[in-house]
mmCIF file of C-alpha atoms and ligand atoms in Angstrom:
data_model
loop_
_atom_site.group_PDB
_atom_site.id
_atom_site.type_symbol
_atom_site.label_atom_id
_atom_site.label_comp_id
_atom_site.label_asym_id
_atom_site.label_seq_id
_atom_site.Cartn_x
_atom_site.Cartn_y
_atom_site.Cartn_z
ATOM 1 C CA UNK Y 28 90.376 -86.923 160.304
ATOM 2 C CA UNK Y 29 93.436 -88.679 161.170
ATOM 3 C CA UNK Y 30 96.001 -91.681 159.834
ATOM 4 C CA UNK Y 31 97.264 -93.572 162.774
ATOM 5 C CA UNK Y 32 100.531 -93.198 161.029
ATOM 6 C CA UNK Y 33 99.906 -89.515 161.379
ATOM 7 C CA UNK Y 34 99.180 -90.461 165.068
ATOM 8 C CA UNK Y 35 102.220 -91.826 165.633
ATOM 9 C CA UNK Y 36 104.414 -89.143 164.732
ATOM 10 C CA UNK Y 37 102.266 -86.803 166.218
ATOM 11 C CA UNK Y 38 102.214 -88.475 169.611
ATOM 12 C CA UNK Y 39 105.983 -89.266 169.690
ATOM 13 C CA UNK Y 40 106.690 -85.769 168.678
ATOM 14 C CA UNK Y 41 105.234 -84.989 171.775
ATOM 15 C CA UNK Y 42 106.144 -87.059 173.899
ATOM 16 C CA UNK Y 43 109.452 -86.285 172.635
ATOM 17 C CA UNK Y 44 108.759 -82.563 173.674
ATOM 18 C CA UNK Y 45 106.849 -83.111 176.698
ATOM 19 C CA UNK Y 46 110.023 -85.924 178.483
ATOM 20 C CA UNK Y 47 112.707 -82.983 177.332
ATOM 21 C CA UNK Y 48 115.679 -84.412 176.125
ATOM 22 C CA UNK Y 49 116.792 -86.372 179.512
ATOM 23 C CA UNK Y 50 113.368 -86.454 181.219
ATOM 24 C CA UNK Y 51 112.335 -90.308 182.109
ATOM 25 C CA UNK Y 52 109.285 -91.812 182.394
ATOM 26 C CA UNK Y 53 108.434 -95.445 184.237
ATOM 27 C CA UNK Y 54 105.678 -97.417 183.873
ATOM 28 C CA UNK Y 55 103.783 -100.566 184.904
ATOM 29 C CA UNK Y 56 103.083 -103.031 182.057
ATOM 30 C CA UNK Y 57 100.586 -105.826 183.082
ATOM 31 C CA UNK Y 58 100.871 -107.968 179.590
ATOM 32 C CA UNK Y 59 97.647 -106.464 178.656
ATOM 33 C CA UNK Y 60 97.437 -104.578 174.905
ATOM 34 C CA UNK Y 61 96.950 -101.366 176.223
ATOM 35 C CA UNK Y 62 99.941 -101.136 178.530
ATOM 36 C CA UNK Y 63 102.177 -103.032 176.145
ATOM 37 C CA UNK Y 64 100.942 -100.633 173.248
ATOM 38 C CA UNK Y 65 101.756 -97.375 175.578
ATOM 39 C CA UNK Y 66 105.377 -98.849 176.424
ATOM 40 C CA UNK Y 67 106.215 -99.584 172.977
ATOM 41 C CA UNK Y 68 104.821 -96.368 172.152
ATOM 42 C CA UNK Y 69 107.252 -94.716 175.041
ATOM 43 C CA UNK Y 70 110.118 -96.487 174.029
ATOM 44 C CA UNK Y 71 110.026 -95.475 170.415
ATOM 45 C CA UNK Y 72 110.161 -92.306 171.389
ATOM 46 C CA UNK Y 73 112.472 -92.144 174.473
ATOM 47 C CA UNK Y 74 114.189 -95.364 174.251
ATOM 48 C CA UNK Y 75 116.237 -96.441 177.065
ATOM 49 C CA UNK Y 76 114.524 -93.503 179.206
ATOM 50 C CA UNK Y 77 111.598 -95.414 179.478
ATOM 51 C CA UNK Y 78 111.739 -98.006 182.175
ATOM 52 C CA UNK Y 79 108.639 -100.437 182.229
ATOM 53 C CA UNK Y 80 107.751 -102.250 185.129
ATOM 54 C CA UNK Y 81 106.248 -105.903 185.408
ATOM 55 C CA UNK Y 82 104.602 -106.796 189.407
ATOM 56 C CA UNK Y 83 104.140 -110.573 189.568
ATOM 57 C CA UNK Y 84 101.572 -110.739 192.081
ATOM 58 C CA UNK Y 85 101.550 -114.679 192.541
ATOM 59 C CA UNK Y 86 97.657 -114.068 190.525
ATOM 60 C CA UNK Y 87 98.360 -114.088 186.744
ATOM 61 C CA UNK Y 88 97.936 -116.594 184.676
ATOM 62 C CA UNK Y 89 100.118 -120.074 183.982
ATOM 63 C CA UNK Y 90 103.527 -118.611 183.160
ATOM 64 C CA UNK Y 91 102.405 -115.016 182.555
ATOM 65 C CA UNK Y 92 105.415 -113.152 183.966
ATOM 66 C CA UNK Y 93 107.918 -114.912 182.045
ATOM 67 C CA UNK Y 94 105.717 -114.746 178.427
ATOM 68 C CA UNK Y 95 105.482 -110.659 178.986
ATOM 69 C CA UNK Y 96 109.249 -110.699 180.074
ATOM 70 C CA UNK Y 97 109.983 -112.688 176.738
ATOM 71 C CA UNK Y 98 107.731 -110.596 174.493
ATOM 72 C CA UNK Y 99 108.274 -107.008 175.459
ATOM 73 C CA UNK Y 100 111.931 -107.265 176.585
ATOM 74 C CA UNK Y 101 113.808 -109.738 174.245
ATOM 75 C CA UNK Y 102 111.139 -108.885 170.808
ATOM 76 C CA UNK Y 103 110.057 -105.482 171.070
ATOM 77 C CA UNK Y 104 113.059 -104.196 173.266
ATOM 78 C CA UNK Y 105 111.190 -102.259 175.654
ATOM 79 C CA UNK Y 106 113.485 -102.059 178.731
ATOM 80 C CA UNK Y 107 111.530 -104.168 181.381
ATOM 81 C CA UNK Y 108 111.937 -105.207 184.908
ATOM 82 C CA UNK Y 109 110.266 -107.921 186.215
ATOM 83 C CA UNK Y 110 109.456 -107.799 189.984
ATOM 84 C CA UNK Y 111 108.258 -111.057 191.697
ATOM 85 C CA UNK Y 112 106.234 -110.063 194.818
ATOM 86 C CA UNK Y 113 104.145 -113.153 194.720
ATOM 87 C CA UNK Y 114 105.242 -114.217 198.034
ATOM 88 C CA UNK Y 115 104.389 -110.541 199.463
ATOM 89 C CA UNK Y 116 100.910 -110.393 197.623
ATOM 90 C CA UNK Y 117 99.693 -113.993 198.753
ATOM 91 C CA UNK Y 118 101.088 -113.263 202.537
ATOM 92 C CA UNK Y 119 99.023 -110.539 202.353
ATOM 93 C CA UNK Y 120 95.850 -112.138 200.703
ATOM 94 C CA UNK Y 121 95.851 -115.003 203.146
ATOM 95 C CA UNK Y 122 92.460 -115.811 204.368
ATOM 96 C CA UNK Y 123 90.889 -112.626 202.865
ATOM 97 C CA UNK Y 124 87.733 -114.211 201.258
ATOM 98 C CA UNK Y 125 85.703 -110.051 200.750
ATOM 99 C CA UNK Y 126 86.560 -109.500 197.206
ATOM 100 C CA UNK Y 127 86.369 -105.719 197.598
ATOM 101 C CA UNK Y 128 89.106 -106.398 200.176
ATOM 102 C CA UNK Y 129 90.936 -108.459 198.134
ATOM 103 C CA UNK Y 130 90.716 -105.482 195.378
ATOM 104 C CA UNK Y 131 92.260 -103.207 197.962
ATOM 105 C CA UNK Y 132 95.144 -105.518 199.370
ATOM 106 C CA UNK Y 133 96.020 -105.957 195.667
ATOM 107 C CA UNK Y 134 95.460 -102.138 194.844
ATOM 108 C CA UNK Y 135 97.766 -101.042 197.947
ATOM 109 C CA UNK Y 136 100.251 -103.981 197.320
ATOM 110 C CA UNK Y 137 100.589 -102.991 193.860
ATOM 111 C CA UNK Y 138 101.968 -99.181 194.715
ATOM 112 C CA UNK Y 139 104.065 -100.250 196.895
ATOM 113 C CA UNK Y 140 105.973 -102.515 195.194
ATOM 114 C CA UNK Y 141 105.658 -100.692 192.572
ATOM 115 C CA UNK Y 142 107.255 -97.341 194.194
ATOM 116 C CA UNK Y 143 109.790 -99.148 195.484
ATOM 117 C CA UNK Y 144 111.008 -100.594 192.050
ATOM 118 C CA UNK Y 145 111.024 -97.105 191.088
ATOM 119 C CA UNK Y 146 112.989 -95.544 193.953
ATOM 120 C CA UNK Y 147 115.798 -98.206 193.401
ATOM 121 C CA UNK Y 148 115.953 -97.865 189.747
ATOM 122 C CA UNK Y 149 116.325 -93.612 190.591
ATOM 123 C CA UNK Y 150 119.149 -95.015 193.044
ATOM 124 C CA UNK Y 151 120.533 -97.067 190.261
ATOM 125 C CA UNK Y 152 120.786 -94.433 187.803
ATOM 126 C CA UNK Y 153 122.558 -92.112 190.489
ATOM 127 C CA UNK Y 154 125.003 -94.817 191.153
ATOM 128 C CA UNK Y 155 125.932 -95.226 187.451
ATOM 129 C CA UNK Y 156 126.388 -91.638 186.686
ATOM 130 C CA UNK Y 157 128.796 -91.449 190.245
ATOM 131 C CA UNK Y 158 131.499 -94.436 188.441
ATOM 132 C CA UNK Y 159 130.951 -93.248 185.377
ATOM 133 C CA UNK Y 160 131.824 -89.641 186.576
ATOM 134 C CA UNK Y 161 129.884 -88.378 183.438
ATOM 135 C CA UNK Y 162 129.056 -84.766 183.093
ATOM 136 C CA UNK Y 163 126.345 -86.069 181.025
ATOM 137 C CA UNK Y 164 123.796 -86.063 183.829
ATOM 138 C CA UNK Y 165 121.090 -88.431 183.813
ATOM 139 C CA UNK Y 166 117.578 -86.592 184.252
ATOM 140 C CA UNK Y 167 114.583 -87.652 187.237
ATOM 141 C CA UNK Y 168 112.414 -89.971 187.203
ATOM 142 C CA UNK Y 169 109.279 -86.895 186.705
ATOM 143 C CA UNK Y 170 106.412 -88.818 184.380
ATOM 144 C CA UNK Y 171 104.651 -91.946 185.013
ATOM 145 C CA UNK Y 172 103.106 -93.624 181.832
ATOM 146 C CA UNK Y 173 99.116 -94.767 182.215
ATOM 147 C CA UNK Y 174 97.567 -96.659 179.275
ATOM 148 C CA UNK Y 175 94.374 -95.119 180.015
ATOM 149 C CA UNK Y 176 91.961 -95.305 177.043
ATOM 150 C CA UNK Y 177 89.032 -92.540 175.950
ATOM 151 C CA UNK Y 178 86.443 -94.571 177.700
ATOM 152 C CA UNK Y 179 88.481 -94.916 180.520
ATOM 153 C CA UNK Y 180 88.311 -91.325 180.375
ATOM 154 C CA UNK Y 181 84.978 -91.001 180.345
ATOM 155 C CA UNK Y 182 84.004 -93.591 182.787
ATOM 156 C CA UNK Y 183 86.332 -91.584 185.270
ATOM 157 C CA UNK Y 184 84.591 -88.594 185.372
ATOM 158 C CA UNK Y 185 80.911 -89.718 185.101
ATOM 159 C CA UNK Y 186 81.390 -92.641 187.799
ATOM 160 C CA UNK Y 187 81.271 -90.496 190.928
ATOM 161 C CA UNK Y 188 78.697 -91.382 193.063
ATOM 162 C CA UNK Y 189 79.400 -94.312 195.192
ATOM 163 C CA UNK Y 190 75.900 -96.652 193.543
ATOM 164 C CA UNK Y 191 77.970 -96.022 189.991
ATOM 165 C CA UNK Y 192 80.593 -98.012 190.858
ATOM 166 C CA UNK Y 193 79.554 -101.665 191.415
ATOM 167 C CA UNK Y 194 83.049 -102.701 191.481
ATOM 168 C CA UNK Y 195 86.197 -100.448 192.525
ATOM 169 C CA UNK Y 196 88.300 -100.504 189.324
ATOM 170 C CA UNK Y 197 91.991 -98.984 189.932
ATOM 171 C CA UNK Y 198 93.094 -98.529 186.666
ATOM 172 C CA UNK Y 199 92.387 -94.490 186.660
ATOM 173 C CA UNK Y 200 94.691 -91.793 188.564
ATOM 174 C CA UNK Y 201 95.478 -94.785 191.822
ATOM 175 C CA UNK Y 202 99.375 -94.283 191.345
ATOM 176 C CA UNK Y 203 99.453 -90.711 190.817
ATOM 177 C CA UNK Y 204 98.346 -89.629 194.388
ATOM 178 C CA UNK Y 205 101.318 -91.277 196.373
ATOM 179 C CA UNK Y 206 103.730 -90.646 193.854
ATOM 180 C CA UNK Y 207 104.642 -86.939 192.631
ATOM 181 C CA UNK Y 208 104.991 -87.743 188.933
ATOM 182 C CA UNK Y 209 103.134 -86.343 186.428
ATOM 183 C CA UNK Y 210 101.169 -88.302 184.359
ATOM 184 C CA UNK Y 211 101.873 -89.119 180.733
ATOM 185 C CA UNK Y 212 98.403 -90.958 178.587
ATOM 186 C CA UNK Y 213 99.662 -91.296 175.433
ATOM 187 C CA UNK Y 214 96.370 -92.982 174.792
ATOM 188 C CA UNK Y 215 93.523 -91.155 175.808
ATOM 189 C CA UNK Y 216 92.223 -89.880 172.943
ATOM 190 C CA UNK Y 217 91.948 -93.864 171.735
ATOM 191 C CA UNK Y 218 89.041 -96.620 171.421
ATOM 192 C CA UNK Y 219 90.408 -100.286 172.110
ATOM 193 C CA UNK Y 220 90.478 -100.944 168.180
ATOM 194 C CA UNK Y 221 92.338 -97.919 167.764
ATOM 195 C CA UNK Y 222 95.146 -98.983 170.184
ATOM 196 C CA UNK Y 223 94.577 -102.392 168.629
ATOM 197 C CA UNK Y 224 95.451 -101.095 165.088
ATOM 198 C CA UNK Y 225 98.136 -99.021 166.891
ATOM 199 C CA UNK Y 226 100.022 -101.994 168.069
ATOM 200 C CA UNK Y 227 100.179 -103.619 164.668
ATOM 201 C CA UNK Y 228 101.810 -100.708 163.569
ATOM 202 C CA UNK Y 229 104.070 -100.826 166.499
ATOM 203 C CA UNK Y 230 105.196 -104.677 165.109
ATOM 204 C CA UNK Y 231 103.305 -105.852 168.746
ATOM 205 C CA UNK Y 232 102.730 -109.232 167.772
ATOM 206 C CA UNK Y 233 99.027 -110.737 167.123
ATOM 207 C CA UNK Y 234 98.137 -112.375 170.009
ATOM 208 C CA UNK Y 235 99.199 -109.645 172.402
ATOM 209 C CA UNK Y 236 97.149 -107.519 170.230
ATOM 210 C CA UNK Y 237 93.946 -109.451 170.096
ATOM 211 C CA UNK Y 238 94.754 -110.794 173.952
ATOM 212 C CA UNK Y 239 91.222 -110.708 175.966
ATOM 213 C CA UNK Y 240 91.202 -107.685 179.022
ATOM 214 C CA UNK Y 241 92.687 -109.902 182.475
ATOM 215 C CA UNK Y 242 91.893 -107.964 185.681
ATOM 216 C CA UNK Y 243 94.607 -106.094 187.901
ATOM 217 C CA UNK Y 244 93.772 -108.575 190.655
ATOM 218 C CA UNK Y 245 93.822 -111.474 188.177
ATOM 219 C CA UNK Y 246 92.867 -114.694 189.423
ATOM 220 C CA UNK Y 247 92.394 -113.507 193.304
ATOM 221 C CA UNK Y 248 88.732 -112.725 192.378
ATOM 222 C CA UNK Y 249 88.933 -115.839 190.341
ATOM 223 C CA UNK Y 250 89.114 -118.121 193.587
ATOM 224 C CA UNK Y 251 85.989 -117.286 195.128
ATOM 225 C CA UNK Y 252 87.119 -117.994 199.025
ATOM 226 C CA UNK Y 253 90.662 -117.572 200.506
ATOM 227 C CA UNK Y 254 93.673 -117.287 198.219
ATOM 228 C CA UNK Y 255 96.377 -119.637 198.398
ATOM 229 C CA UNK Y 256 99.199 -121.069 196.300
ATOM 230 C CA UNK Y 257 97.714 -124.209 196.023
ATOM 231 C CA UNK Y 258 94.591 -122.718 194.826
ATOM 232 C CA UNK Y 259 96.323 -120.512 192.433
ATOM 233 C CA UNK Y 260 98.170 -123.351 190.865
ATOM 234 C CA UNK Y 261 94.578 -125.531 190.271
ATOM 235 C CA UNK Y 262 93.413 -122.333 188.379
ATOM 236 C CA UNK Y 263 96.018 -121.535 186.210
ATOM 237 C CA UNK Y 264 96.250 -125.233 184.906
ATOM 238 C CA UNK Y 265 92.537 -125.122 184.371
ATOM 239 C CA UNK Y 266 92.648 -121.416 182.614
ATOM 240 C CA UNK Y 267 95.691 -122.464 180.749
ATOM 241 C CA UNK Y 268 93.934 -125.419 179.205
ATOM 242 C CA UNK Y 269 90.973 -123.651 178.673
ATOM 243 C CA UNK Y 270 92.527 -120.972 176.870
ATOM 244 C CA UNK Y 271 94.654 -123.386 174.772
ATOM 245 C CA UNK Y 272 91.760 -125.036 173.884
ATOM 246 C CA UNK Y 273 90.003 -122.205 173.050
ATOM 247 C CA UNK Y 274 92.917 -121.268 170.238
ATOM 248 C CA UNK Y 275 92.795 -124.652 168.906
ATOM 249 C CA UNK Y 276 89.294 -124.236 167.992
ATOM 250 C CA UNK Y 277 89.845 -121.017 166.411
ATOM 251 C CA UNK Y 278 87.484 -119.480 168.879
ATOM 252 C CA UNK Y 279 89.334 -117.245 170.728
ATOM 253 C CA UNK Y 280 89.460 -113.984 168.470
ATOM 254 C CA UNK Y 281 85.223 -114.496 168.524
ATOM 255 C CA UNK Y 282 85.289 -114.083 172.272
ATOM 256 C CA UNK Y 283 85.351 -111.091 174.057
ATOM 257 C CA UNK Y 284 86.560 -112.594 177.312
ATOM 258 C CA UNK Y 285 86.834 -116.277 178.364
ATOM 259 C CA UNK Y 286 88.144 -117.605 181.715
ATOM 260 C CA UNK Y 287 87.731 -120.236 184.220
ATOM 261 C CA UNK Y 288 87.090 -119.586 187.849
ATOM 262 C CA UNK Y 289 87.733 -121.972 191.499
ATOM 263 C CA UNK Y 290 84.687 -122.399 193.434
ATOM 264 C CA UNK Y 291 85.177 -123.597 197.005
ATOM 265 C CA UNK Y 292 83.009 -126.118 197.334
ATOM 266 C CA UNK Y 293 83.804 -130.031 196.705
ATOM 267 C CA UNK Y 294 81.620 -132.233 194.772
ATOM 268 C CA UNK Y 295 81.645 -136.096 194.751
ATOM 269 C CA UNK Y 296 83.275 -137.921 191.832
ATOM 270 C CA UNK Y 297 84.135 -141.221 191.469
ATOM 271 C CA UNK Y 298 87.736 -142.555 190.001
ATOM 272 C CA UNK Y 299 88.566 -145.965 189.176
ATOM 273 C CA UNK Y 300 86.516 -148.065 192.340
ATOM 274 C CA UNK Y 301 87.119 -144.854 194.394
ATOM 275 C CA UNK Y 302 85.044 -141.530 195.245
ATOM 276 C CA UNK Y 303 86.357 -138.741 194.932
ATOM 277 C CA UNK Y 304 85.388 -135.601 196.230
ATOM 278 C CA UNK Y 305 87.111 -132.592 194.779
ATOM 279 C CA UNK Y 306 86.759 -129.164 193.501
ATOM 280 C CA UNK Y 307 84.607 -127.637 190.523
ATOM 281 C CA UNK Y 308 85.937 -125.547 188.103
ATOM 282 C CA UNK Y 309 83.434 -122.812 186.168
ATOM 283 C CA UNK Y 310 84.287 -121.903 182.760
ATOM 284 C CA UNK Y 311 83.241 -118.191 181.551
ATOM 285 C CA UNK Y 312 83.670 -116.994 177.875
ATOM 286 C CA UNK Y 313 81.226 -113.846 177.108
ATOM 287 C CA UNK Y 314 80.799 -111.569 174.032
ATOM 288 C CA UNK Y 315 80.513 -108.281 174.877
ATOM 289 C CA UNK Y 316 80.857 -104.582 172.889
ATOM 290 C CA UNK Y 317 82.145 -102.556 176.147
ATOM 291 C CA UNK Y 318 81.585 -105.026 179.022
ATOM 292 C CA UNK Y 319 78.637 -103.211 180.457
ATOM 293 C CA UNK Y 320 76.418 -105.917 179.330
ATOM 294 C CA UNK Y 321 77.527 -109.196 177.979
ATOM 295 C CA UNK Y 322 76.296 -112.621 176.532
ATOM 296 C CA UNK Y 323 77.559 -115.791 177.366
ATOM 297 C CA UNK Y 324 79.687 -117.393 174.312
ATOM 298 C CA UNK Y 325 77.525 -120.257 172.566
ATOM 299 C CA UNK Y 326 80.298 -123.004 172.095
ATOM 300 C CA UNK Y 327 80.219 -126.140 170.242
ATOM 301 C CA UNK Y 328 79.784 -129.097 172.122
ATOM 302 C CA UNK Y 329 82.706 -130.792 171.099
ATOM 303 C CA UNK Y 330 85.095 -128.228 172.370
ATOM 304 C CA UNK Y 331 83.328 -128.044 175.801
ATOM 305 C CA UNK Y 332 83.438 -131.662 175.965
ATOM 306 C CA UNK Y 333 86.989 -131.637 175.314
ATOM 307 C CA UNK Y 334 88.407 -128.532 177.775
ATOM 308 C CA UNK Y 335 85.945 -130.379 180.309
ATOM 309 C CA UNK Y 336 87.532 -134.011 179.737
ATOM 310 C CA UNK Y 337 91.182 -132.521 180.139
ATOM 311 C CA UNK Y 338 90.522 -130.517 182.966
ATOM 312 C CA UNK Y 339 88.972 -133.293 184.722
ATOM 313 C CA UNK Y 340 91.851 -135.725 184.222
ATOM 314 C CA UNK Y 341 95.219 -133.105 183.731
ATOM 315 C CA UNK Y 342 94.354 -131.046 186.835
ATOM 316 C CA UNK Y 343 94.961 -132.472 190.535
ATOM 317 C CA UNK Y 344 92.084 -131.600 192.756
ATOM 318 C CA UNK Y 345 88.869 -130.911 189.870
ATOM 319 C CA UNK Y 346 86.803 -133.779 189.323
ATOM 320 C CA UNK Y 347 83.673 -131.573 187.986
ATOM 321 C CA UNK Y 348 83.506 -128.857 185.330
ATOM 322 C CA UNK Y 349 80.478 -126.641 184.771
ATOM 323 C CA UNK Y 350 79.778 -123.836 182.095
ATOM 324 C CA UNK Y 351 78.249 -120.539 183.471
ATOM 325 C CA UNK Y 352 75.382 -119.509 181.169
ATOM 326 C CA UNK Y 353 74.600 -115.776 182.744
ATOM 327 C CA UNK Y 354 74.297 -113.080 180.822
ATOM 328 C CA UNK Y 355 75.365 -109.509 182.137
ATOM 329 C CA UNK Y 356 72.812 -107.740 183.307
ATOM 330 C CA UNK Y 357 71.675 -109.605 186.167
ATOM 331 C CA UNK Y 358 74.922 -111.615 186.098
ATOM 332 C CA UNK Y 359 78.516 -109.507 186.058
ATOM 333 C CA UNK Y 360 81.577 -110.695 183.392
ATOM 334 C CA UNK Y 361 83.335 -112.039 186.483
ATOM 335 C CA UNK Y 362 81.934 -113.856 189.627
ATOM 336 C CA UNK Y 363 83.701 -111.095 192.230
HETATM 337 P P1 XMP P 3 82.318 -107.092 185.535
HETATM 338 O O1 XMP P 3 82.627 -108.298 186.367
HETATM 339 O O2 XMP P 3 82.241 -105.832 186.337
HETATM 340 O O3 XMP P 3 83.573 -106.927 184.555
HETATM 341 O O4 XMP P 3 81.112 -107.296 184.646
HETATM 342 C C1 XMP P 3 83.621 -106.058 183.460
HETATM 343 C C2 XMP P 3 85.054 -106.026 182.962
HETATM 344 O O5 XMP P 3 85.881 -105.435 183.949
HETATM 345 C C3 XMP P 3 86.904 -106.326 184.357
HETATM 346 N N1 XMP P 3 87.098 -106.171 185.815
HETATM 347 C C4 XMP P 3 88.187 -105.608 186.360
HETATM 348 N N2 XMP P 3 89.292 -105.085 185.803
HETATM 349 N N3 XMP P 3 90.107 -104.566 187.969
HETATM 350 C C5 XMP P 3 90.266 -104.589 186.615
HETATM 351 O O6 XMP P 3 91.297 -104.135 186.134
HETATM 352 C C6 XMP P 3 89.022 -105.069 188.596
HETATM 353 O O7 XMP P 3 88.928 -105.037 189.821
HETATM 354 C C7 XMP P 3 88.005 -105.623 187.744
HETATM 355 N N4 XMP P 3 86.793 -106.204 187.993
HETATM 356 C C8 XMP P 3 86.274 -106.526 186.795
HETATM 357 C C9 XMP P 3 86.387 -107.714 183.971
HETATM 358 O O8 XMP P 3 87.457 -108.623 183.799
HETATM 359 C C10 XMP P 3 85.633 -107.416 182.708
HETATM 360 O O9 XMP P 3 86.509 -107.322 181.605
#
């Protein structure tokens, strides 16, 4: 039996140990709680030797990049670099409508971008130590940080066989392969409410704690058909009002997961004397324990009404809203 204040020590002792006393450590933060958990974590214990990592993919959410640049570098300190590979990611994406193969671009896109942010920040640190002709040598870049929970864990060495894994996930052990670092977890040993009740601890803000999970390839498999900016921009104002919405009601800490997805198909509307015919937005919100099965979220009707009312008149291109009412099994939390 454990305190997490015991935990904490414990775990930055060793970290502490493990990094030596010039060792650093990067690592990708996605604005998720467990990554921005692990990086606090690393930079209370190795400060300025942790470098975190931010990929803007051109698929998060309405201003995401800029929130998780706000949060984790100006409040909690953590140093952060932002990388925007949007343009790369969507280039990429274009006309890709196979979700699995949008998983992959993603996946691939991802280390790349991501191993070149490292190699230039290894380059950067050279560079410094060369004007500053400092016998105090800066150390390698040797550990990469994963946020990799105990279920992860698990679910990484049971899911082997190829009718296990519905979906390919990329969270677990991706990065390590093309990269020689070593691995640091600082939270394997953790359930969610553990790193949850961690974070407080840490001073990580509330609503990065209780923030619902958001997929590494984010709204791509949120646009069912091709990926484009255009598309991405219709989602994102319909997620972001959605989600606001969702706060206002005081629903959001009740949900497990809520989000809105672009189908490609156009519907017939009508708009002053005019038809319209425009896209249809789907709205998702589930409760679920561990996301292997899920219910869909009963809301009241008043809320729907509303999120469907300023979707439908605050978002170019959407004259139809619909609410998904699948539970998981047969259905899955997302529709890709
Ligand atoms: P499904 O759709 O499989 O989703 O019922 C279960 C949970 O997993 C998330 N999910 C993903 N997370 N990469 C991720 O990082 C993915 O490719 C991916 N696909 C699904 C989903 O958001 C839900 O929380």
């Amino acid at each position: 039996n454990w305190t997490m204040e015991e935990f904490i020590g414990k775990e930055i002792a060793r970290i502490r140990e493990v990094c030596g006393p010039k060792g650093r450590v990067i690592g990708a933060v996605s604005g998720g709680v467990d990554s921005s958990v692990a990086a606090k974590l690393m930079h209370e214990a190795i400060g300025e030797r942790f470098h975190a990592i931010m990929v803007d993919n051109g698929v998060l959410r309405l201003n995401e990049a800029q929130q998780v640049n706000e949060m984790l570098n100006k409040d909690l300190g953590v140093n952060l670099t932002v990388v925007d590979a949007s343009e790369l990611f969507l280039s990429r994406l274009a006309g890709v409508e196979d979700p699995e193969q949008k998983r992959k671009i993603i996946g691939n896109t991802f280390i790349n971008v991501f191993e070149e942010q490292a190699t230039k920040i290894e380059a950067e640190a050279e560079k410094e130590e060369e004007l500053a002709a400092s016998t105090e040598k800066k150390g390698k870049i040797e550990w990469l940080l994963q946020g990799t929970l105990y279920p992860d864990v698990i679910e990484s060495i049971s899911f082997k066989g190829p009718s296990a894994t519905i979906k390919t996930h990329h969270n677990v052990g991706g990065l390590l392969k093309d990269m020689k670092l070593k691995l640091i977890e600082p939270l394997r040993e953790l359930f969610k409410d553990e790193v949850r009740a961690l974070g407080r601890l840490l001073g990580i803000p509330e609503p990065l704690v209780q923030r619902h999970p958001f997929p590494g390839p984010g709204l791509a498999i949120r646009i069912l058909g091709p990926v484009t900016r255009e598309q991405v921009k219709i989602l994102q104002q319909a997620d972001n009002i959605y989600i606001e919405e969702i706060r206002n009601a005081g629903l959001y800490n009740q949900i497990s997961q809520a989000f809105a997805v672009l189908l490609p198909i156009k519907a017939v509307g009508v708009m002053g004397d005019k038809r319209t015919y425009e896209q249809v937005i789907a709205l998702r919100a589930v409760q679920s324990e561990d996301f292997m099965t899920a219910d869909w979220f009963v809301f009241p009707a008043d809320v729907l009404r509303r999120i469907s009312s300023r979707i439908t008149n605050e978002v170019a291109g959407i004259n139809r809203v619909t609410y998904d009412i699948s539970s998981k099994p047969p259905a899955t939390v997302e529709w890709l």
